[in-house]
Amino acid sequence: MAECGTSDGGRSGDSLDKSITLPPDEVFRNLENAKRFAIDIGGSLTKLAYYSTVQHKVAKVRSFEHSGKDTEQDHEPPYEISVQEEITARLHFVKFENTYIEACLDFIKDHLVNTETKVILATGGGAYKFKDLIEEKLQLKVHKEDVMTCLIKGCNFVLKNIPNEAFAYQKDAEPEFRFQTQHANIFPYLLVNIGSGVSIVKVESEDRFEWIGGSSVGGGTFWGLGALLTKTKKFDELLHLASKGQHANVDMLVQDIYGGAHQTLGLSGNLIASSFGKSATADREFSREDMAKSLLHMISNDIGQLACLYAKLHGLDRVYFGGFFIRGHPVTMHTITYSINFFSKGEVQALFLRHEGYLGAIGAFLKGAEQDNPNQYSWGENYAGSSGLMSTSPELCPTQRVRSGTFDLLEMDRLERPLVNLPLLLDPSSYVPDTVDLTDDALARKYWLTCFEEALDGVVKRAVASQPESADAAERARKFRQKYWSKLQTLRHQPFAYGTLTVRSLLDTREHCLNEFSFPDPYSKVKQEENGVALKCFQCVVQALDALSWEERQLALARGLLAGNVFDWGAKAVSDVLESDPRFGFEEAKKKLQERPWLVDSYSRWLQRLKGPPHKCALIFADNSGIDLILGVFPFVRELLLRGTEVILACNSGPALNDVTYSESLLVAERIAAMDPIIHSALQEERLLLVQTGSSSPCLDLSRLDKGLAVLVRERGADLAVIEGMGRAVHTNYYAALRCESLKLAVVKNAWLAERLGGPLFSVIFKYEVPAE
């Protein structure tokens, strides 16, 4: 399904067998680098999975080679930047109707440059039906895989790698979709796969699962009986009829049997007593819509009750529903949810999957990819290349409704190292990184979507300026603008399209779209310049701090951290100042800060804590380059080291806005160490350790951090976490409960948000928290 407002919305799709609405190269991307294929062919849909290598630009930083260069001169930057090509792995999943299979196979064959692939793994009934066609078209041998094994492998993979994969559905609620927190341990669970029939599988671990039951009454039953009753042969048309029907015209309800007496029985009068019960006695014709709705209720209720009974029998409280029958259809999901709630009395939860249609294809792909060990890595959904969940309201997005049956895309990028929970989280299973759910908060959603729209031209300008030697930078920036604008319009109509909508997901989507068009780090030169300027001031700032009394110095260090955090190019109020006044510096930023008492002010408690014994080890999540890191964070780090506290300084693995990256922090630390013996000896003795977070986001998800960081935090016994910046401490983690002491610091640089929090622009958040005993 394609988003509303995309540039190809007006095409009729004559480019491929008169049937494909998206240009085929937008559907089957990176085919020339495809290494491996898997295919899952059901009764009406084909799901294709393939692995490709993606070449993209990366901004690398390194120290100057000191052959005759004097890096201390005023005009000399502190390090050099080079843009290099890097190759990463990407998984592609494409879903399309079987009617297009021949045309799609032709297109794939014509664009397959790579000849390494000799076998295509296949699952589903169509693996038998279309075996000869696939082998003939692609000149590949078809190797058939067990359907159930593929389903389970696929389900485990999406639950582990896509944080907003599973959701509960509540009809008429706001929002209808409630996305689930990702758990480190997803087992055990019940998978109910509703295809032509129903399969019920108990999943206990990665490789331990058991088929425990099923039913012949499933999606095929709905389709078959629906066709007989309504003379409608198409599945989606049946669902559409059902969405307009009134089942009570056909079904016999409790109140039809007992009249008003049903209340004395403690039953709701609207309960279905007999599906199709009225059709035997009523002397009239029934509408196709009413019959389709009754049939859908009958089968969904039956499946829900069956699933509930098996869940209770095996002591499971989570049931995931997947398969062709669901199709994200609200009536189906509502009926199954109602049935589960009714029969379990709320003890069993019905959950649905954003990518349930891909489970078999993903599993088949994983079966053939053992040599690459995809399960050893973490993967992230690439929002730039993925379709979103379809709207439940046809009138909201009619273009998507019309085109939804054609193609649906999912892309996932391989991350360099496994991501895990931060060991300091009090309860990982209840941790929610984001402070505000924009899916739920309509006022905030409208504001932030408008905010990102209005900032778009500035981002485009910055992207072009970052690549002055590139002849096609303006054209790529135009395409970036078009794609990101399209995503924002989709999210206006379907805020749930990619899971829970948050400021974090809006920022991450923007970064994905920038990378898509080879703008890996639009702020690299800004950061280089600001780091150079701040390094020249470091010694003066430290000398001024050392001249203060102990208590004065602690307040100055806190104010320095906060003033440094003002330098955030992601905030319009700040970028406007920085663009118009190049002389705006550290002292000017201090003057911008709200006077005490701050909006959130735990400073007095923090000062009292500092009079006690030193912390063993502090974990600090740094925010921005330049003044923030060098004049705010490093003096604070230096003070902790002097107290005898070890410090782990964590910076982003990849670039986002002007946030400091791990590779930049190494060079900055090297330069500071050359000026300051305290930092120098701490680095030498490994009392100061610089690590990467595994993130490339302006926000911070403590449930997806680099495994190496988590190991270090555990080994060093970190007992203080410092989270600074609006993205890390306000948009995310404001309510995060940790098992150690924490400092959450930020300057609110957005007037709307400041007002909502009850303070003026440049309000200060200084939140010191101690875990409950």
PDB file of C-alpha atoms in Angstrom, residues 499-731:
ATOM      1  CA  GLY A 499       3.238   2.111  15.244  1.00  0.00           C
ATOM      2  CA  THR A 500       2.912   4.594  18.102  1.00  0.00           C
ATOM      3  CA  LEU A 501       3.457   8.076  16.669  1.00  0.00           C
ATOM      4  CA  THR A 502       5.935  10.105  18.720  1.00  0.00           C
ATOM      5  CA  VAL A 503       8.360  12.993  18.287  1.00  0.00           C
ATOM      6  CA  ARG A 504      11.057  10.299  18.242  1.00  0.00           C
ATOM      7  CA  SER A 505       9.481   8.440  15.315  1.00  0.00           C
ATOM      8  CA  LEU A 506       9.033  11.707  13.377  1.00  0.00           C
ATOM      9  CA  LEU A 507      12.726  12.525  13.879  1.00  0.00           C
ATOM     10  CA  ASP A 508      13.813   8.981  13.009  1.00  0.00           C
ATOM     11  CA  THR A 509      11.699   8.962   9.838  1.00  0.00           C
ATOM     12  CA  ARG A 510      13.356  12.216   8.769  1.00  0.00           C
ATOM     13  CA  GLU A 511      16.819  10.750   9.337  1.00  0.00           C
ATOM     14  CA  HIS A 512      15.878   7.624   7.344  1.00  0.00           C
ATOM     15  CA  CYS A 513      14.657   9.763   4.448  1.00  0.00           C
ATOM     16  CA  LEU A 514      17.837  11.897   4.517  1.00  0.00           C
ATOM     17  CA  ASN A 515      19.949   8.733   4.364  1.00  0.00           C
ATOM     18  CA  GLU A 516      17.804   7.413   1.541  1.00  0.00           C
ATOM     19  CA  PHE A 517      18.950  10.320  -0.623  1.00  0.00           C
ATOM     20  CA  SER A 518      22.605  10.259   0.485  1.00  0.00           C
ATOM     21  CA  PHE A 519      22.606  13.027   3.067  1.00  0.00           C
ATOM     22  CA  PRO A 520      24.298  11.036   5.852  1.00  0.00           C
ATOM     23  CA  ASP A 521      25.249  13.972   8.076  1.00  0.00           C
ATOM     24  CA  PRO A 522      24.043  17.439   6.976  1.00  0.00           C
ATOM     25  CA  TYR A 523      25.494  18.978  10.151  1.00  0.00           C
ATOM     26  CA  SER A 524      29.015  17.468   9.895  1.00  0.00           C
ATOM     27  CA  LYS A 525      30.687  20.767   8.953  1.00  0.00           C
ATOM     28  CA  VAL A 526      28.664  22.723  11.550  1.00  0.00           C
ATOM     29  CA  LYS A 527      29.785  20.244  14.227  1.00  0.00           C
ATOM     30  CA  GLN A 528      33.413  20.418  13.068  1.00  0.00           C
ATOM     31  CA  GLU A 529      33.388  24.209  13.295  1.00  0.00           C
ATOM     32  CA  GLU A 530      31.595  24.337  16.666  1.00  0.00           C
ATOM     33  CA  ASN A 531      33.908  21.707  18.156  1.00  0.00           C
ATOM     34  CA  GLY A 532      36.891  23.795  17.019  1.00  0.00           C
ATOM     35  CA  VAL A 533      35.515  26.985  18.598  1.00  0.00           C
ATOM     36  CA  ALA A 534      34.591  25.258  21.883  1.00  0.00           C
ATOM     37  CA  LEU A 535      37.986  23.531  22.227  1.00  0.00           C
ATOM     38  CA  LYS A 536      39.695  26.931  22.199  1.00  0.00           C
ATOM     39  CA  CYS A 537      37.562  27.978  25.202  1.00  0.00           C
ATOM     40  CA  PHE A 538      37.936  24.791  27.258  1.00  0.00           C
ATOM     41  CA  GLN A 539      40.941  25.803  29.372  1.00  0.00           C
ATOM     42  CA  CYS A 540      39.489  29.225  30.218  1.00  0.00           C
ATOM     43  CA  VAL A 541      36.178  27.634  31.321  1.00  0.00           C
ATOM     44  CA  VAL A 542      37.972  25.066  33.503  1.00  0.00           C
ATOM     45  CA  GLN A 543      40.241  27.705  35.069  1.00  0.00           C
ATOM     46  CA  ALA A 544      37.217  29.855  35.926  1.00  0.00           C
ATOM     47  CA  LEU A 545      35.494  26.845  37.521  1.00  0.00           C
ATOM     48  CA  ASP A 546      38.584  25.897  39.539  1.00  0.00           C
ATOM     49  CA  ALA A 547      38.734  29.429  40.968  1.00  0.00           C
ATOM     50  CA  LEU A 548      35.248  29.067  42.533  1.00  0.00           C
ATOM     51  CA  SER A 549      34.398  27.720  45.963  1.00  0.00           C
ATOM     52  CA  TRP A 550      33.132  24.089  46.009  1.00  0.00           C
ATOM     53  CA  GLU A 551      29.442  25.007  46.314  1.00  0.00           C
ATOM     54  CA  GLU A 552      29.656  27.792  43.719  1.00  0.00           C
ATOM     55  CA  ARG A 553      31.410  25.396  41.363  1.00  0.00           C
ATOM     56  CA  GLN A 554      28.651  22.768  41.588  1.00  0.00           C
ATOM     57  CA  LEU A 555      26.003  25.314  40.563  1.00  0.00           C
ATOM     58  CA  ALA A 556      28.254  26.662  37.792  1.00  0.00           C
ATOM     59  CA  LEU A 557      28.768  23.098  36.487  1.00  0.00           C
ATOM     60  CA  ALA A 558      24.984  22.479  36.480  1.00  0.00           C
ATOM     61  CA  ARG A 559      24.366  25.795  34.704  1.00  0.00           C
ATOM     62  CA  GLY A 560      27.158  24.952  32.252  1.00  0.00           C
ATOM     63  CA  LEU A 561      25.511  21.630  31.391  1.00  0.00           C
ATOM     64  CA  LEU A 562      22.204  23.419  30.816  1.00  0.00           C
ATOM     65  CA  ALA A 563      23.703  26.332  28.842  1.00  0.00           C
ATOM     66  CA  GLY A 564      25.548  23.856  26.622  1.00  0.00           C
ATOM     67  CA  ASN A 565      22.269  22.125  25.933  1.00  0.00           C
ATOM     68  CA  VAL A 566      20.866  25.346  24.450  1.00  0.00           C
ATOM     69  CA  PHE A 567      23.040  24.712  21.354  1.00  0.00           C
ATOM     70  CA  ASP A 568      20.620  22.461  19.537  1.00  0.00           C
ATOM     71  CA  TRP A 569      20.141  22.965  15.788  1.00  0.00           C
ATOM     72  CA  GLY A 570      17.067  20.759  15.958  1.00  0.00           C
ATOM     73  CA  ALA A 571      15.171  23.498  17.831  1.00  0.00           C
ATOM     74  CA  LYS A 572      13.875  26.326  15.631  1.00  0.00           C
ATOM     75  CA  ALA A 573      14.115  28.921  18.423  1.00  0.00           C
ATOM     76  CA  VAL A 574      17.837  28.148  18.680  1.00  0.00           C
ATOM     77  CA  SER A 575      18.669  27.650  15.001  1.00  0.00           C
ATOM     78  CA  ASP A 576      17.138  31.063  14.240  1.00  0.00           C
ATOM     79  CA  VAL A 577      19.474  32.653  16.812  1.00  0.00           C
ATOM     80  CA  LEU A 578      22.538  30.707  15.627  1.00  0.00           C
ATOM     81  CA  GLU A 579      21.834  31.563  11.969  1.00  0.00           C
ATOM     82  CA  SER A 580      21.400  35.288  12.686  1.00  0.00           C
ATOM     83  CA  ASP A 581      24.128  35.787  15.327  1.00  0.00           C
ATOM     84  CA  PRO A 582      27.363  33.835  14.753  1.00  0.00           C
ATOM     85  CA  ARG A 583      28.827  35.381  17.943  1.00  0.00           C
ATOM     86  CA  PHE A 584      26.170  33.765  20.161  1.00  0.00           C
ATOM     87  CA  GLY A 585      28.251  31.743  22.640  1.00  0.00           C
ATOM     88  CA  PHE A 586      28.433  30.027  26.026  1.00  0.00           C
ATOM     89  CA  GLU A 587      27.948  33.170  28.129  1.00  0.00           C
ATOM     90  CA  GLU A 588      25.021  34.335  25.979  1.00  0.00           C
ATOM     91  CA  ALA A 589      23.415  30.895  26.401  1.00  0.00           C
ATOM     92  CA  LYS A 590      23.690  31.157  30.185  1.00  0.00           C
ATOM     93  CA  LYS A 591      21.764  34.430  30.046  1.00  0.00           C
ATOM     94  CA  LYS A 592      18.958  32.681  28.122  1.00  0.00           C
ATOM     95  CA  LEU A 593      18.412  30.178  30.935  1.00  0.00           C
ATOM     96  CA  GLN A 594      15.412  30.506  33.212  1.00  0.00           C
ATOM     97  CA  GLU A 595      16.368  31.843  36.650  1.00  0.00           C
ATOM     98  CA  ARG A 596      15.923  29.547  39.637  1.00  0.00           C
ATOM     99  CA  PRO A 597      13.608  28.150  40.805  1.00  0.00           C
ATOM    100  CA  TRP A 598      13.595  26.210  37.552  1.00  0.00           C
ATOM    101  CA  LEU A 599      10.505  24.627  36.021  1.00  0.00           C
ATOM    102  CA  VAL A 600      11.597  21.276  37.452  1.00  0.00           C
ATOM    103  CA  ASP A 601      14.173  21.943  40.161  1.00  0.00           C
ATOM    104  CA  SER A 602      15.797  19.153  42.200  1.00  0.00           C
ATOM    105  CA  TYR A 603      19.132  20.956  42.350  1.00  0.00           C
ATOM    106  CA  SER A 604      19.141  21.383  46.143  1.00  0.00           C
ATOM    107  CA  ARG A 605      18.682  17.615  46.604  1.00  0.00           C
ATOM    108  CA  TRP A 606      21.459  16.970  44.071  1.00  0.00           C
ATOM    109  CA  LEU A 607      23.824  19.353  45.907  1.00  0.00           C
ATOM    110  CA  GLN A 608      23.049  17.583  49.183  1.00  0.00           C
ATOM    111  CA  ARG A 609      23.834  14.223  47.531  1.00  0.00           C
ATOM    112  CA  LEU A 610      27.201  15.567  46.327  1.00  0.00           C
ATOM    113  CA  LYS A 611      28.157  16.211  49.953  1.00  0.00           C
ATOM    114  CA  GLY A 612      27.917  12.455  50.514  1.00  0.00           C
ATOM    115  CA  PRO A 613      30.195   9.661  49.274  1.00  0.00           C
ATOM    116  CA  PRO A 614      31.154   9.697  45.566  1.00  0.00           C
ATOM    117  CA  HIS A 615      29.309   7.546  43.058  1.00  0.00           C
ATOM    118  CA  LYS A 616      31.129   4.447  41.888  1.00  0.00           C
ATOM    119  CA  CYS A 617      30.476   4.959  38.191  1.00  0.00           C
ATOM    120  CA  ALA A 618      28.431   7.491  36.208  1.00  0.00           C
ATOM    121  CA  LEU A 619      26.879   6.723  32.824  1.00  0.00           C
ATOM    122  CA  ILE A 620      26.401   9.949  30.858  1.00  0.00           C
ATOM    123  CA  PHE A 621      24.368  10.153  27.640  1.00  0.00           C
ATOM    124  CA  ALA A 622      25.718  13.199  25.797  1.00  0.00           C
ATOM    125  CA  ASP A 623      23.640  15.299  23.414  1.00  0.00           C
ATOM    126  CA  ASN A 624      25.066  17.987  21.114  1.00  0.00           C
ATOM    127  CA  SER A 625      28.516  18.630  19.663  1.00  0.00           C
ATOM    128  CA  GLY A 626      30.489  21.796  20.322  1.00  0.00           C
ATOM    129  CA  ILE A 627      29.737  23.878  23.407  1.00  0.00           C
ATOM    130  CA  ASP A 628      27.318  21.290  24.842  1.00  0.00           C
ATOM    131  CA  LEU A 629      29.874  18.467  24.907  1.00  0.00           C
ATOM    132  CA  ILE A 630      33.106  20.409  25.406  1.00  0.00           C
ATOM    133  CA  LEU A 631      32.134  23.257  27.743  1.00  0.00           C
ATOM    134  CA  GLY A 632      29.120  21.616  29.413  1.00  0.00           C
ATOM    135  CA  VAL A 633      29.665  17.853  29.671  1.00  0.00           C
ATOM    136  CA  PHE A 634      33.482  17.556  29.888  1.00  0.00           C
ATOM    137  CA  PRO A 635      33.901  19.959  32.864  1.00  0.00           C
ATOM    138  CA  PHE A 636      31.145  17.980  34.638  1.00  0.00           C
ATOM    139  CA  VAL A 637      32.945  14.717  33.756  1.00  0.00           C
ATOM    140  CA  ARG A 638      36.196  16.198  35.087  1.00  0.00           C
ATOM    141  CA  GLU A 639      34.537  17.072  38.408  1.00  0.00           C
ATOM    142  CA  LEU A 640      33.158  13.538  38.790  1.00  0.00           C
ATOM    143  CA  LEU A 641      36.612  12.086  38.075  1.00  0.00           C
ATOM    144  CA  LEU A 642      38.148  14.355  40.729  1.00  0.00           C
ATOM    145  CA  ARG A 643      35.579  12.960  43.206  1.00  0.00           C
ATOM    146  CA  GLY A 644      36.782   9.445  42.434  1.00  0.00           C
ATOM    147  CA  THR A 645      33.839   8.467  40.191  1.00  0.00           C
ATOM    148  CA  GLU A 646      34.511   6.480  37.024  1.00  0.00           C
ATOM    149  CA  VAL A 647      32.684   7.811  33.948  1.00  0.00           C
ATOM    150  CA  ILE A 648      31.204   6.062  30.913  1.00  0.00           C
ATOM    151  CA  LEU A 649      30.462   8.705  28.262  1.00  0.00           C
ATOM    152  CA  ALA A 650      27.942   7.354  25.724  1.00  0.00           C
ATOM    153  CA  CYS A 651      27.438   9.049  22.340  1.00  0.00           C
ATOM    154  CA  ASN A 652      25.386   8.186  19.255  1.00  0.00           C
ATOM    155  CA  SER A 653      26.819   5.551  16.918  1.00  0.00           C
ATOM    156  CA  GLY A 654      25.554   7.444  13.875  1.00  0.00           C
ATOM    157  CA  PRO A 655      24.720  11.074  13.099  1.00  0.00           C
ATOM    158  CA  ALA A 656      21.432  12.857  13.763  1.00  0.00           C
ATOM    159  CA  LEU A 657      21.067  16.655  13.679  1.00  0.00           C
ATOM    160  CA  ASN A 658      24.091  18.191  15.470  1.00  0.00           C
ATOM    161  CA  ASP A 659      24.279  15.431  18.089  1.00  0.00           C
ATOM    162  CA  VAL A 660      27.819  14.329  18.830  1.00  0.00           C
ATOM    163  CA  THR A 661      28.778  10.934  17.431  1.00  0.00           C
ATOM    164  CA  TYR A 662      31.052   8.397  19.082  1.00  0.00           C
ATOM    165  CA  SER A 663      33.806   8.902  16.480  1.00  0.00           C
ATOM    166  CA  GLU A 664      33.686  12.694  16.989  1.00  0.00           C
ATOM    167  CA  SER A 665      33.805  12.280  20.782  1.00  0.00           C
ATOM    168  CA  LEU A 666      37.027  10.232  20.504  1.00  0.00           C
ATOM    169  CA  LEU A 667      38.759  13.058  18.632  1.00  0.00           C
ATOM    170  CA  VAL A 668      37.409  15.738  20.969  1.00  0.00           C
ATOM    171  CA  ALA A 669      38.520  13.735  24.037  1.00  0.00           C
ATOM    172  CA  GLU A 670      41.981  13.340  22.503  1.00  0.00           C
ATOM    173  CA  ARG A 671      42.267  17.118  22.072  1.00  0.00           C
ATOM    174  CA  ILE A 672      40.978  17.837  25.595  1.00  0.00           C
ATOM    175  CA  ALA A 673      43.379  15.253  27.076  1.00  0.00           C
ATOM    176  CA  ALA A 674      46.276  17.117  25.460  1.00  0.00           C
ATOM    177  CA  MET A 675      45.187  20.245  27.449  1.00  0.00           C
ATOM    178  CA  ASP A 676      44.014  18.699  30.716  1.00  0.00           C
ATOM    179  CA  PRO A 677      46.027  16.205  32.844  1.00  0.00           C
ATOM    180  CA  ILE A 678      42.905  15.009  34.713  1.00  0.00           C
ATOM    181  CA  ILE A 679      41.139  13.909  31.506  1.00  0.00           C
ATOM    182  CA  HIS A 680      44.436  12.573  30.136  1.00  0.00           C
ATOM    183  CA  SER A 681      45.154  10.285  33.103  1.00  0.00           C
ATOM    184  CA  ALA A 682      41.497   9.148  33.318  1.00  0.00           C
ATOM    185  CA  LEU A 683      41.588   8.045  29.686  1.00  0.00           C
ATOM    186  CA  GLN A 684      44.982   6.345  30.161  1.00  0.00           C
ATOM    187  CA  GLU A 685      43.788   4.500  33.270  1.00  0.00           C
ATOM    188  CA  GLU A 686      40.356   3.688  31.765  1.00  0.00           C
ATOM    189  CA  ARG A 687      38.517   5.567  34.483  1.00  0.00           C
ATOM    190  CA  LEU A 688      36.938   7.538  31.611  1.00  0.00           C
ATOM    191  CA  LEU A 689      35.536   5.309  28.878  1.00  0.00           C
ATOM    192  CA  LEU A 690      33.942   6.513  25.652  1.00  0.00           C
ATOM    193  CA  VAL A 691      31.354   4.161  24.151  1.00  0.00           C
ATOM    194  CA  GLN A 692      28.684   4.168  21.455  1.00  0.00           C
ATOM    195  CA  THR A 693      24.980   3.847  22.184  1.00  0.00           C
ATOM    196  CA  GLY A 694      24.034   1.862  19.068  1.00  0.00           C
ATOM    197  CA  SER A 695      21.555   4.636  18.213  1.00  0.00           C
ATOM    198  CA  SER A 696      21.436   7.192  15.407  1.00  0.00           C
ATOM    199  CA  SER A 697      18.507   9.140  16.812  1.00  0.00           C
ATOM    200  CA  PRO A 698      18.171  12.509  18.583  1.00  0.00           C
ATOM    201  CA  CYS A 699      16.045  10.598  21.111  1.00  0.00           C
ATOM    202  CA  LEU A 700      17.017   7.666  23.299  1.00  0.00           C
ATOM    203  CA  ASP A 701      15.416   4.245  23.605  1.00  0.00           C
ATOM    204  CA  LEU A 702      16.953   2.544  26.646  1.00  0.00           C
ATOM    205  CA  SER A 703      15.569  -0.826  25.527  1.00  0.00           C
ATOM    206  CA  ARG A 704      17.663  -0.784  22.315  1.00  0.00           C
ATOM    207  CA  LEU A 705      21.238   0.028  23.268  1.00  0.00           C
ATOM    208  CA  ASP A 706      24.554  -1.388  22.093  1.00  0.00           C
ATOM    209  CA  LYS A 707      25.325  -4.688  23.825  1.00  0.00           C
ATOM    210  CA  GLY A 708      28.904  -3.536  24.539  1.00  0.00           C
ATOM    211  CA  LEU A 709      27.551  -0.527  26.465  1.00  0.00           C
ATOM    212  CA  ALA A 710      25.228  -2.753  28.501  1.00  0.00           C
ATOM    213  CA  VAL A 711      28.097  -5.127  29.378  1.00  0.00           C
ATOM    214  CA  LEU A 712      30.306  -2.213  30.474  1.00  0.00           C
ATOM    215  CA  VAL A 713      27.551  -0.676  32.636  1.00  0.00           C
ATOM    216  CA  ARG A 714      27.117  -4.017  34.394  1.00  0.00           C
ATOM    217  CA  GLU A 715      30.861  -4.644  34.805  1.00  0.00           C
ATOM    218  CA  ARG A 716      31.582  -1.172  36.194  1.00  0.00           C
ATOM    219  CA  GLY A 717      28.561  -1.151  38.506  1.00  0.00           C
ATOM    220  CA  ALA A 718      27.140   2.155  37.278  1.00  0.00           C
ATOM    221  CA  ASP A 719      25.132   3.809  40.051  1.00  0.00           C
ATOM    222  CA  LEU A 720      24.370   7.167  38.413  1.00  0.00           C
ATOM    223  CA  ALA A 721      22.790   7.817  35.012  1.00  0.00           C
ATOM    224  CA  VAL A 722      22.907  11.321  33.523  1.00  0.00           C
ATOM    225  CA  ILE A 723      20.596  11.914  30.570  1.00  0.00           C
ATOM    226  CA  GLU A 724      20.834  15.340  28.968  1.00  0.00           C
ATOM    227  CA  GLY A 725      18.970  17.074  26.191  1.00  0.00           C
ATOM    228  CA  MET A 726      15.385  17.667  25.151  1.00  0.00           C
ATOM    229  CA  GLY A 727      15.270  14.616  22.878  1.00  0.00           C
ATOM    230  CA  ARG A 728      16.763  12.245  25.457  1.00  0.00           C
ATOM    231  CA  ALA A 729      15.306  13.612  28.706  1.00  0.00           C
ATOM    232  CA  VAL A 730      11.996  15.267  27.721  1.00  0.00           C
ATOM    233  CA  HIS A 731      10.671  13.686  24.498  1.00  0.00           C
TER     234      HIS A 731
END
